[in-house]
Coordinates of C-alpha atoms in Angstrom, one line a residue:
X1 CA 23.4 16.0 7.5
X2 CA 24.7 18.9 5.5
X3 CA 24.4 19.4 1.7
X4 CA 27.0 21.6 -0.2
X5 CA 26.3 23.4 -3.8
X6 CA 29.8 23.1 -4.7
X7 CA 32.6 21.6 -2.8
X8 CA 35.7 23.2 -1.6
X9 CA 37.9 21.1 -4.1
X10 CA 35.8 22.8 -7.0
X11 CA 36.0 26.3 -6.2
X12 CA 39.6 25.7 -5.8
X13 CA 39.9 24.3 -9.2
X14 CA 38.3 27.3 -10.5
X15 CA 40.4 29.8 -8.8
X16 CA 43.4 28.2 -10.0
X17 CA 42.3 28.2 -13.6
X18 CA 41.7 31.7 -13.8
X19 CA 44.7 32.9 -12.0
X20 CA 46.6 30.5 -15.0
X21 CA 45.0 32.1 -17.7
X22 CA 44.4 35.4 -16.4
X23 CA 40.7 36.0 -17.2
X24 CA 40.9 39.6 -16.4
X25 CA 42.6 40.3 -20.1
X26 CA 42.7 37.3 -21.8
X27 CA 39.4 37.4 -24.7
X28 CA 39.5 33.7 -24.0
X29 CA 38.8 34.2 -20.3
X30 CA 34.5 33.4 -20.2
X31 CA 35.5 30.8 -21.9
X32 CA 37.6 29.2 -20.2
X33 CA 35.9 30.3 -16.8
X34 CA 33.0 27.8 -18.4
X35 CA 35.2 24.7 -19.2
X36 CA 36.6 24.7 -15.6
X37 CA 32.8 24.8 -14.2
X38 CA 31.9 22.4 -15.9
X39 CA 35.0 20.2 -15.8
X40 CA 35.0 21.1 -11.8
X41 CA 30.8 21.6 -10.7
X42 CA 28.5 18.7 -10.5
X43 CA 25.2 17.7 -8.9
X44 CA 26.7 15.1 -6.7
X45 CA 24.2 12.9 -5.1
X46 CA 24.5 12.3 -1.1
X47 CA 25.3 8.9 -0.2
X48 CA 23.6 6.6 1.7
X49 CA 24.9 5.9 5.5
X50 CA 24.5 2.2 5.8
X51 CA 24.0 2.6 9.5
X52 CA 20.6 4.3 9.4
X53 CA 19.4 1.1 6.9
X54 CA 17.7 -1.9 8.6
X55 CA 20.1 -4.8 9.3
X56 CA 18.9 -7.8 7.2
X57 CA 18.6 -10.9 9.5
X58 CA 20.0 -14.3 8.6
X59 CA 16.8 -16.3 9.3
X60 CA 13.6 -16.1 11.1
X61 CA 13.2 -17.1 14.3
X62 CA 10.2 -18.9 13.7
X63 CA 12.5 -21.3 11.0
X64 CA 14.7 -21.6 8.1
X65 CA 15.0 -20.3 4.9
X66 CA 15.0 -22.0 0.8
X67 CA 17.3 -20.3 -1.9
X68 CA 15.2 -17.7 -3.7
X69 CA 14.8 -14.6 -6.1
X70 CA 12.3 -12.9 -6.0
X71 CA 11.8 -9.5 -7.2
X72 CA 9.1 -7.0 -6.8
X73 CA 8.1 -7.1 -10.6
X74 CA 6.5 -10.7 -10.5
X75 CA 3.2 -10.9 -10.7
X76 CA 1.8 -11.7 -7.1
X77 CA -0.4 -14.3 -8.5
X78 CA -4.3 -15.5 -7.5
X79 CA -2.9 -16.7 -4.0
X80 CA -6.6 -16.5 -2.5
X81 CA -7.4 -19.7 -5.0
X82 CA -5.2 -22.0 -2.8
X83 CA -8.4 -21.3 -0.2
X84 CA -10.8 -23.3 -2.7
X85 CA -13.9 -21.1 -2.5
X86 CA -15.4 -19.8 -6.0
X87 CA -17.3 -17.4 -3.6
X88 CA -14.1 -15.8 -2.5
X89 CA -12.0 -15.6 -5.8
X90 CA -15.5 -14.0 -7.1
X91 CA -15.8 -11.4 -4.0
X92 CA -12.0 -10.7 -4.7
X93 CA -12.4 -10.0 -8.0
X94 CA -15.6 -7.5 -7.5
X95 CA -13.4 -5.7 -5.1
X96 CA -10.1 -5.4 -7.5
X97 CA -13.0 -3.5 -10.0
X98 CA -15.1 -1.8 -7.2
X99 CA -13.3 -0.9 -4.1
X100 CA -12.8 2.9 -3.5
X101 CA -8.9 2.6 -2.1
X102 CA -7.7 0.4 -5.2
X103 CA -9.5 3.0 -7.7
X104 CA -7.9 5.7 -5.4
X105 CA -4.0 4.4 -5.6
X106 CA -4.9 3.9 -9.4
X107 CA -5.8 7.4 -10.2
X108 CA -3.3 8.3 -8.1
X109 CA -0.3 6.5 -10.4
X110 CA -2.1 7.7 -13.4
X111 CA -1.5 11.2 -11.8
X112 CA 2.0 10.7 -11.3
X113 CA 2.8 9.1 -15.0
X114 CA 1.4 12.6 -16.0
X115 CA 4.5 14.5 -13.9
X116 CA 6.6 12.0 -15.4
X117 CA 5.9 12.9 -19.1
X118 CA 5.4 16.4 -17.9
X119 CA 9.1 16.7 -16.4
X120 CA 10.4 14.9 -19.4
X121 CA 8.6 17.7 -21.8
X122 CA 11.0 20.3 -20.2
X123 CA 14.1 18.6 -21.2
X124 CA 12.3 18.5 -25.6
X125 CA 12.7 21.8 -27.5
X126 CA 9.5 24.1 -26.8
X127 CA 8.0 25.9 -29.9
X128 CA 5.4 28.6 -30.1
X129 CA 3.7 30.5 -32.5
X130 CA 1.9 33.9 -32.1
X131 CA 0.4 36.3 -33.8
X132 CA -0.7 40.3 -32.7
X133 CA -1.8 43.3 -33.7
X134 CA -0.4 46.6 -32.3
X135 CA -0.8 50.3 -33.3
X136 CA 1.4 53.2 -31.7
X137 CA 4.3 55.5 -32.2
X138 CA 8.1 55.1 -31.7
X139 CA 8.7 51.4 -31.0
X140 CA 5.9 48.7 -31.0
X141 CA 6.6 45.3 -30.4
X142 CA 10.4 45.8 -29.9
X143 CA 10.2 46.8 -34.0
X144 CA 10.9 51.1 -34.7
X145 CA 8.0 52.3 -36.2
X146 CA 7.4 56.3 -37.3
X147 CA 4.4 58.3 -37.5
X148 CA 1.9 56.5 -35.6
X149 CA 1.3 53.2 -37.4
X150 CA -0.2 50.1 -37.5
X151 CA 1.9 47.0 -36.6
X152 CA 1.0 42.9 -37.8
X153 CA 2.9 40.7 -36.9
X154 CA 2.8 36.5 -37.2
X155 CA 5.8 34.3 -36.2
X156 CA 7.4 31.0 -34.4
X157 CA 9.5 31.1 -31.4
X158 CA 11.5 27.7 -30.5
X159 CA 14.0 27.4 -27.2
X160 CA 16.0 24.3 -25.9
X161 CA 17.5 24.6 -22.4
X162 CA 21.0 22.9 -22.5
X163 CA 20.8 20.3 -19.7
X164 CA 24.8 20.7 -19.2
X165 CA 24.7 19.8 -15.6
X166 CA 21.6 17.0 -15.3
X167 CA 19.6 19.2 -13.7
X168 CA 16.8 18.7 -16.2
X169 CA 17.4 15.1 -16.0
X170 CA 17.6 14.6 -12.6
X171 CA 14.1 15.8 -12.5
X172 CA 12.9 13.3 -14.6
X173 CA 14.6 10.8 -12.6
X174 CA 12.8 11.8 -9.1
X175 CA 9.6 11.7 -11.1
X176 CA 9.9 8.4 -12.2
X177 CA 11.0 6.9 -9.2
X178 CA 8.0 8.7 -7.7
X179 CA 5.4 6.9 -10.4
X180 CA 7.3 3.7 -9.6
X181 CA 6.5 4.5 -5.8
X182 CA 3.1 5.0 -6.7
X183 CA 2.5 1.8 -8.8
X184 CA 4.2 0.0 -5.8
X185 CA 1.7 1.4 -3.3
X186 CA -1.1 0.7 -5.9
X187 CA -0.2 -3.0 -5.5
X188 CA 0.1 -2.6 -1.9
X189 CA -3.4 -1.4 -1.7
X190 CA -4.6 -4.4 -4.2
X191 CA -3.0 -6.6 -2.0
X192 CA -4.5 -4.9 0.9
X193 CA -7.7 -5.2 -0.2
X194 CA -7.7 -8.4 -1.3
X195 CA -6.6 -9.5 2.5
X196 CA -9.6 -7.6 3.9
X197 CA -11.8 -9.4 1.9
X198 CA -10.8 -12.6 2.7
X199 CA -10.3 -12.3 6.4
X200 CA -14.0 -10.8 6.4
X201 CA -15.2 -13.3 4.7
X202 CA -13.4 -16.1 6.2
X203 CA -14.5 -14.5 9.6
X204 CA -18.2 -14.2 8.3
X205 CA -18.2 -18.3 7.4
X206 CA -16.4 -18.9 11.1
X207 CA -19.4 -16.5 12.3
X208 CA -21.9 -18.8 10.1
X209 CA -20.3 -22.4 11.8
X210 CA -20.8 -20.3 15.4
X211 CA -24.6 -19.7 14.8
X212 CA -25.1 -23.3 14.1
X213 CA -23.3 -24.3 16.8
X214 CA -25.4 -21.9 19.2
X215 CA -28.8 -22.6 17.8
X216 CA -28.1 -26.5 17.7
X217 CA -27.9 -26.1 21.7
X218 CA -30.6 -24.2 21.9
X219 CA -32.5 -26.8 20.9
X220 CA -30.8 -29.1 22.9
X221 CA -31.0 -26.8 25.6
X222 CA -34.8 -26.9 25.2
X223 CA -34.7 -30.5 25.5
X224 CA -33.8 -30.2 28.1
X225 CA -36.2 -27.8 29.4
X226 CA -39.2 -29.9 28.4
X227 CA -37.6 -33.3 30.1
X228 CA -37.0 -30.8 33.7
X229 CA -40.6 -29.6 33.4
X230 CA -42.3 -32.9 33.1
X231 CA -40.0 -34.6 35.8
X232 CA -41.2 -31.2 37.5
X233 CA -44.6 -32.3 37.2
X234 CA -44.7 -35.4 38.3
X235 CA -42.7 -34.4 41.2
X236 CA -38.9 -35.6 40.7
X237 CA -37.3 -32.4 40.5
X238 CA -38.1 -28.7 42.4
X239 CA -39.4 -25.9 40.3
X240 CA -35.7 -24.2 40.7
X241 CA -34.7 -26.6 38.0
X242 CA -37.0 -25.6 36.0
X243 CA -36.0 -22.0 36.1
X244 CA -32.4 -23.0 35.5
X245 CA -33.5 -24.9 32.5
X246 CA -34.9 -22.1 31.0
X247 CA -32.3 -19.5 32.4
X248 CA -29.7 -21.0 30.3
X249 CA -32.4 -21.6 26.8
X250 CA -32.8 -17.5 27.0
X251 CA -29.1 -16.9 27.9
X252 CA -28.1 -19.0 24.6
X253 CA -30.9 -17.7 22.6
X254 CA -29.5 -14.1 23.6
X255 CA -26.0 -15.3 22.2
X256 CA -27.4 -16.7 19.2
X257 CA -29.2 -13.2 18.7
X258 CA -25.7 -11.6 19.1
X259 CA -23.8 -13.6 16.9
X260 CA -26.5 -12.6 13.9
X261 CA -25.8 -9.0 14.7
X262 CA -22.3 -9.7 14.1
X263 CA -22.7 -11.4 11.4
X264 CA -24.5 -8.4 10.0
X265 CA -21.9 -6.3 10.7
X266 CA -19.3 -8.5 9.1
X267 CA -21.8 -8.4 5.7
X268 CA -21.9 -5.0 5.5
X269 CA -18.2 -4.1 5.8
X270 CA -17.3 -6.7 3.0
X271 CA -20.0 -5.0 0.8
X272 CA -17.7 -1.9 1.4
X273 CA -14.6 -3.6 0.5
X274 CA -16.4 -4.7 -2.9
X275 CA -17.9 -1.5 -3.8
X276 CA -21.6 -2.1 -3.3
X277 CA -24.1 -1.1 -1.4
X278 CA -24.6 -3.0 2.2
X279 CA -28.3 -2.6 1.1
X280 CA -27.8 -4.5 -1.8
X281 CA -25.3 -6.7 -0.6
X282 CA -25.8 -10.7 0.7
X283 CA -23.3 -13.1 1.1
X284 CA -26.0 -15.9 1.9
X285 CA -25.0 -18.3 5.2
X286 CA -23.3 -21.4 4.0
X287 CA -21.0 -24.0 5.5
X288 CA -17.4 -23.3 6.0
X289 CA -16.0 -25.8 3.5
X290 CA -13.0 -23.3 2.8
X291 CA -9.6 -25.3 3.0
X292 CA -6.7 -24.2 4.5
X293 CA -3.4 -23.8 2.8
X294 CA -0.1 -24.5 4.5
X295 CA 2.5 -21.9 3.8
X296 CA 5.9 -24.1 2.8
X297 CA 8.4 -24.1 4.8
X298 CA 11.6 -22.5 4.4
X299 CA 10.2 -19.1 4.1
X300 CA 12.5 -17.0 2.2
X301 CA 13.9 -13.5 3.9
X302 CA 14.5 -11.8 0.4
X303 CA 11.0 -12.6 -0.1
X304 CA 10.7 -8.9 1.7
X305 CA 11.6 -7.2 -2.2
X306 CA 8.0 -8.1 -3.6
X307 CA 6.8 -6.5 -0.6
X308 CA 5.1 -3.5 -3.0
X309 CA 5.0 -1.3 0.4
X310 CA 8.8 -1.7 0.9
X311 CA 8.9 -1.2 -2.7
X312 CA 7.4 1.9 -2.9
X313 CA 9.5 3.0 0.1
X314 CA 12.8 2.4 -2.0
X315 CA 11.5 4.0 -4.8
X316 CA 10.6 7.1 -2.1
X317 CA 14.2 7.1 -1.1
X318 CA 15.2 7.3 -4.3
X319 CA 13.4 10.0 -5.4
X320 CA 14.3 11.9 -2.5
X321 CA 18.2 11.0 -3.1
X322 CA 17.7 12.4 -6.7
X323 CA 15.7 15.7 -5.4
X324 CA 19.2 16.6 -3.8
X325 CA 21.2 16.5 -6.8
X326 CA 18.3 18.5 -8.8
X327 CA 18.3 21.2 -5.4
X328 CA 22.2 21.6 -5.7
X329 CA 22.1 22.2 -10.0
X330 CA 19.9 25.1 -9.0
X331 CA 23.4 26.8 -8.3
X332 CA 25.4 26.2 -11.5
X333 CA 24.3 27.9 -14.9
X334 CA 21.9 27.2 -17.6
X335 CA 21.7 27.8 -21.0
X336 CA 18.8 28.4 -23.4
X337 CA 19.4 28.1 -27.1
X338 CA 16.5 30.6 -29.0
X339 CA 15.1 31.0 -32.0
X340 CA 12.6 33.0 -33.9
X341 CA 11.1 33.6 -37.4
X342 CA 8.0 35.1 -38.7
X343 CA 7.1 38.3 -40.2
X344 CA 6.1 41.8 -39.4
X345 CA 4.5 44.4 -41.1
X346 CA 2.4 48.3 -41.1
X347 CA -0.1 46.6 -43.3
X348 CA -2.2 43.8 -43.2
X349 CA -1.7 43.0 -46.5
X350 CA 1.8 42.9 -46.7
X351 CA 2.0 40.9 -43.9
X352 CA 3.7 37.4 -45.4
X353 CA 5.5 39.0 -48.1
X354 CA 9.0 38.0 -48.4
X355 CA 10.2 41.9 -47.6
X356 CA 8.6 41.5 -44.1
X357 CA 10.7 38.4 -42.8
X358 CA 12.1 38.9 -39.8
X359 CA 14.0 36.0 -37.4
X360 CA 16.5 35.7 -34.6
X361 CA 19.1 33.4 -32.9
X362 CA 20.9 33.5 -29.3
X363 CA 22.0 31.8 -26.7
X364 CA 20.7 32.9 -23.3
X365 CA 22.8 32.1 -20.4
X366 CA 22.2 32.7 -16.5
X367 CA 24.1 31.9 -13.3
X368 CA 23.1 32.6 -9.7
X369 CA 25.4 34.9 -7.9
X370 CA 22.7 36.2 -4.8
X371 CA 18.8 34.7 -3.8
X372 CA 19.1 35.7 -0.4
X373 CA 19.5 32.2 0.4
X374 CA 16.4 30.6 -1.3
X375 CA 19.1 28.1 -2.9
X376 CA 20.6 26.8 0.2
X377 CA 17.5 26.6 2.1
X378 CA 16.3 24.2 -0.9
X379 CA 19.2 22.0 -0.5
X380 CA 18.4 21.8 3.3
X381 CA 15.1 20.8 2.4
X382 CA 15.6 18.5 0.2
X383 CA 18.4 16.9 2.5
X384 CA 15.7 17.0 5.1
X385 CA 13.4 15.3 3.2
X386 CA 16.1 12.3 2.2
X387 CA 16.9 11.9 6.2
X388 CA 13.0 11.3 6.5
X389 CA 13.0 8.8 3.2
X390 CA 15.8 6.9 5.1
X391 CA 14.1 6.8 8.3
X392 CA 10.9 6.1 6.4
X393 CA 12.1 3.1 4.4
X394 CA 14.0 1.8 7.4
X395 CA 10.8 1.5 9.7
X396 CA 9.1 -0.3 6.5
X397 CA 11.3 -2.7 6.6
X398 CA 11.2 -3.5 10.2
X399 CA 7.3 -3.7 10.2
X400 CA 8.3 -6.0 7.4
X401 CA 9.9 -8.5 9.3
X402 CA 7.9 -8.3 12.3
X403 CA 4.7 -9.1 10.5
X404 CA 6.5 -12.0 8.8
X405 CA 7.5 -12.8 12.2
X406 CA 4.0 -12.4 14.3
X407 CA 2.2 -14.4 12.2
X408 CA 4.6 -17.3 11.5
X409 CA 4.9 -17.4 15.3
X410 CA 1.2 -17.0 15.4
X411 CA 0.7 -20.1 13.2
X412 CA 3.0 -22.3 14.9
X413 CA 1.2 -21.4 18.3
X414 CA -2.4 -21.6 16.7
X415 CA -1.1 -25.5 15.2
X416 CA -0.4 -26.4 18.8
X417 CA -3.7 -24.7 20.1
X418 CA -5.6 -26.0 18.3
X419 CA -4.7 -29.6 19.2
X420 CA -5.0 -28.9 22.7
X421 CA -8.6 -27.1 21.9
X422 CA -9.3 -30.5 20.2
X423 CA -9.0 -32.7 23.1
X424 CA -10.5 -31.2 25.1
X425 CA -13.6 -30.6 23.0
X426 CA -13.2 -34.5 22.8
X427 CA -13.3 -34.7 26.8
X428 CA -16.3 -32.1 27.2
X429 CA -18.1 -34.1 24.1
X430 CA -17.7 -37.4 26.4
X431 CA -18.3 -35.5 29.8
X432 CA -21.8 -34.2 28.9
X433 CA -23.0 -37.5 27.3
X434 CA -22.3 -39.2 30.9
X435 CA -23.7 -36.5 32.8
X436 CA -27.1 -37.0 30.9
X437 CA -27.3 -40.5 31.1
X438 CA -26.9 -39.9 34.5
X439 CA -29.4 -37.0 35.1
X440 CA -31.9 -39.3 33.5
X441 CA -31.2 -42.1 35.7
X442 CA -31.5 -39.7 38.5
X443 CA -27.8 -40.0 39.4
X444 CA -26.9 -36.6 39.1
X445 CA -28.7 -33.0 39.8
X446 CA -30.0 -30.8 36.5
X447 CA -27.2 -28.1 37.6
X448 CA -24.6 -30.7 36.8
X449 CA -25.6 -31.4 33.3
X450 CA -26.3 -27.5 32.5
X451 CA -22.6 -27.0 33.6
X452 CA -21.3 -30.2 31.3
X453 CA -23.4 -29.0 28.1
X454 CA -22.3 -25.2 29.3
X455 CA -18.5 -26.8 28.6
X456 CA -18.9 -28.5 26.0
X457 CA -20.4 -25.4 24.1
X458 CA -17.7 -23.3 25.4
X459 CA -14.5 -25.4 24.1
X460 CA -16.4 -25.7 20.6
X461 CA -17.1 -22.1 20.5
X462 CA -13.3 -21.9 21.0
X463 CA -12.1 -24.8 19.1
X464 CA -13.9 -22.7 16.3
X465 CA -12.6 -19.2 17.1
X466 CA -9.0 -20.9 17.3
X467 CA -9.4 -22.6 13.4
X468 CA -10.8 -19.1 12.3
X469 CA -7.5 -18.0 13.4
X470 CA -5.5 -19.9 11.8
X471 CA -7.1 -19.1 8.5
X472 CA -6.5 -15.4 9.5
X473 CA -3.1 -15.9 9.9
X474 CA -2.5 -17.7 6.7
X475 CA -4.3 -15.0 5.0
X476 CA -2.0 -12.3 7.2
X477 CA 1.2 -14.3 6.7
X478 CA 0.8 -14.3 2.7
X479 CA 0.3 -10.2 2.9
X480 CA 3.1 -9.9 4.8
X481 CA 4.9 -11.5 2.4
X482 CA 4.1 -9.5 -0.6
X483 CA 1.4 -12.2 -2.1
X484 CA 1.8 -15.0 -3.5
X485 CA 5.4 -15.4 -4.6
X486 CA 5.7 -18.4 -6.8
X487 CA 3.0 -20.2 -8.5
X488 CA 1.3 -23.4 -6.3
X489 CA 3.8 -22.0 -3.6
X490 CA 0.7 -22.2 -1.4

């Protein structure tokens, strides 16, 4: 993509108009040179090729959509309350005051509200006042002196660039597209945030349901163990049953151990997502009464424009649309009004006397005739760095739909799951009830009830992993979609 300072059609304008009025004698020539630049120049903004933007599909494939307008501005909402855990809405709102990324993307936006107000200063009038003292011969200070002489001087200087070509303005524009960039990825990272902590701890209360699992057959397990060793001693069974027995107590006591660690781990990283201390930190184990929403259905696609990442990413492009136009006003001319007053005097004393006024007007003008090229490269670079706000905010948006799109298939597919993980947690419930009637009754051998309760723990363990899930995906499916995006939505 190429970026022009001033078109053909312009310079041809110009020609023409001085060849009319024959600027080489005319007194009106500068003049009129000036009209026909600014009549002919300006900072045209590049377009935007609609082929390198992301296509918009008409539905998801994982279902249909409702009528909707969302916008990026609404609030996202407490969407983490549809769980129905005070513990969570309480960890969530120690992280929105404690954790190091949100307080990072904060100070961050504060930074670039400062280049906004900072861009817009350059567009105010700028005053200064000064004062000096000088002593020497001839001309001190720009003011003729004779002899060799002292020289006070105390004044105010005031200048006002003439934004004639938007230049200025321009500027302002890119900045505040940037802060609005910035306060999009500031919600971005609050919603981030708020994601991680309740996937951890939704993972942690999954863990908590685990453990209980575990240990309760470890003491059913031991049981076990103690019926095999006194139908050991009084000579039913061999000692190898015996040592099965107690193979499988240590092997599930080893998982149980392993699941703690994990656990551990699990209450450490969500004291980092708060902003505590893991040393300080407890979430205490508990029973996983946390419900589980049900995202409506009819997700809408437009729902995509609260995404504050996508956001931000617009606002990006933006901004780097607007850096062109301020690259390609470097090339026309700017104009400075000026003004001074103050007053200067050979003595100290005489210093603010009326007779030692002195002041000044003008008009400063400057246009670019050779840089050696310094222009032209900033164009290119600031076309450059639109082709990579384009390609940037088109693979934002395509993330966008496929995490819309992995999780809504990963919730359908989790619903069925989980119903075929359901019976057949019924079936192993039922199969190791049988096989220790049986093994008491001396129907069956201790190696076939280890390998029934071994099933039965297995399909819970993963009836549980499969619900913990589900409430991942929920929690995934909402940040893909921005947050919450309509109040009791969830």
């Amino acid at each position: 993509m190429t970026y022009n300072a001033m078109g053909s059609a312009a310079r041809l304008v110009i020609a023409t108009t001085a060849s009319a009025w024959g600027l080489s004698g005319n007194k009106w020539g500068p003049s009129l040179f000036l009209v026909a630049l600014l009549t002919a120049c300006s900072a045209s903004l590049p377009p935007v090729d609609p082929e390198k933007l992301p296509p918009t599909p008409a539905a998801y494939k994982e279902g249909s959509f409702t009528v909707a307008a969302p916008a990026e501005a609404q609030p996202r909402g407490e969407w983490w309350k549809a769980f129905s855990d005070p513990l969570l809405d309480e960890l969530i709102e120690r992280a929105d005051g404690g954790n190091t990324s949100i307080r990072i993307a904060a100070a961050r936006l504060t930074q670039a509200r400062a280049f906004v107000r900072a861009t817009d200063a350059a567009r105010m009038p700028q005053v200064d006042v000064s004062a000096g003292a000088a002593r020497g011969r001839g001309l001190v200070n720009g003011v003729p002196i004779q002899g060799t002489q002292s020289l006070f001087t105390a004044g105010a200087d005031l200048s006002y660039e003439v934004d004639l070509f938007g230049r200025l303005r321009q500027a302002s524009d890119a900045a505040r597209l940037d802060a609005q960039a910035s306060e999009g990825l500031l919600q971005s990272a609050r919603l981030l945030v708020q994601a991680q902590v309740a996937q951890t701890y939704l993972t942690l209360r999954a863990l908590d349901r685990e453990r209980a699992l575990v240990r309760s057959t470890v003491v059913a397990y031991r049981e076990t163990l103690e019926l095999t060793e006194r139908r050991w001693r009084a000579g039913d069974v061999a000692e190898l049953d015996v040592a099965r027995a107690r193979t499988e107590v240590a092997a599930t006591e080893s998982d149980a151990i392993a699941l703690d660690r994990q656990r551990a781990e699990l209450e450490h990283a969500l004291a980092v997502l708060v902003g505590e201390p893991a040393s300080t930190f407890a979430v205490e184990p508990g029973d996983w009464t946390t419900l589980l929403p049900v995202i409506p259905a009819g997700v809408p696609s437009t729902i995509l424009t609260r995404r504050p990442d996508v956001s931000a990413a617009q606002n990006s492009l933006l901004a780097a649309q607007t850096r062109v136009g301020v690259a390609k006003a470097a090339w026309f001319p700017s104009f400075a009004l000026t003004a001074n007053g103050g007053y200067a005097s050979s003595d100290l004393s005489d210093l603010f006397q009326w007779s030692s006024r002195a002041w000044g007007l003008g008009v400063i003008g400057a246009l670019p005739i050779f840089d050696g090229g310094r222009r032209n490269a900033g164009i290119q670079a600031a076309g450059a760095d639109f082709d990579i706000a384009i390609a940037s905010y088109r693979e934002q948006v395509l993330v966008a739909f496929k995490d819309v799109e992995d999780q809504l298939a990963a919730l359908r597919l989790l619903e069925e799951q989980a119903e075929a993980q359901e019976r057949a947690v019924t079936s192993a419930t039922r199969s190791t009830a049988l096989s220790e009637v049986r093994y008491r009754n001396g129907y069956v051998s201790q190696l076939d009830l280890l390998d029934a309760q071994r099933s039965e723990l297995r399909n819970r363990r993963q009836a549980l992993q499969v619900r913990s899930a589900q409430y991942q995906s929920t929690v995934a499916l909402v940040r893909a979609l921005g947050g919450g995006w309509d109040k009791g939505s969830l």
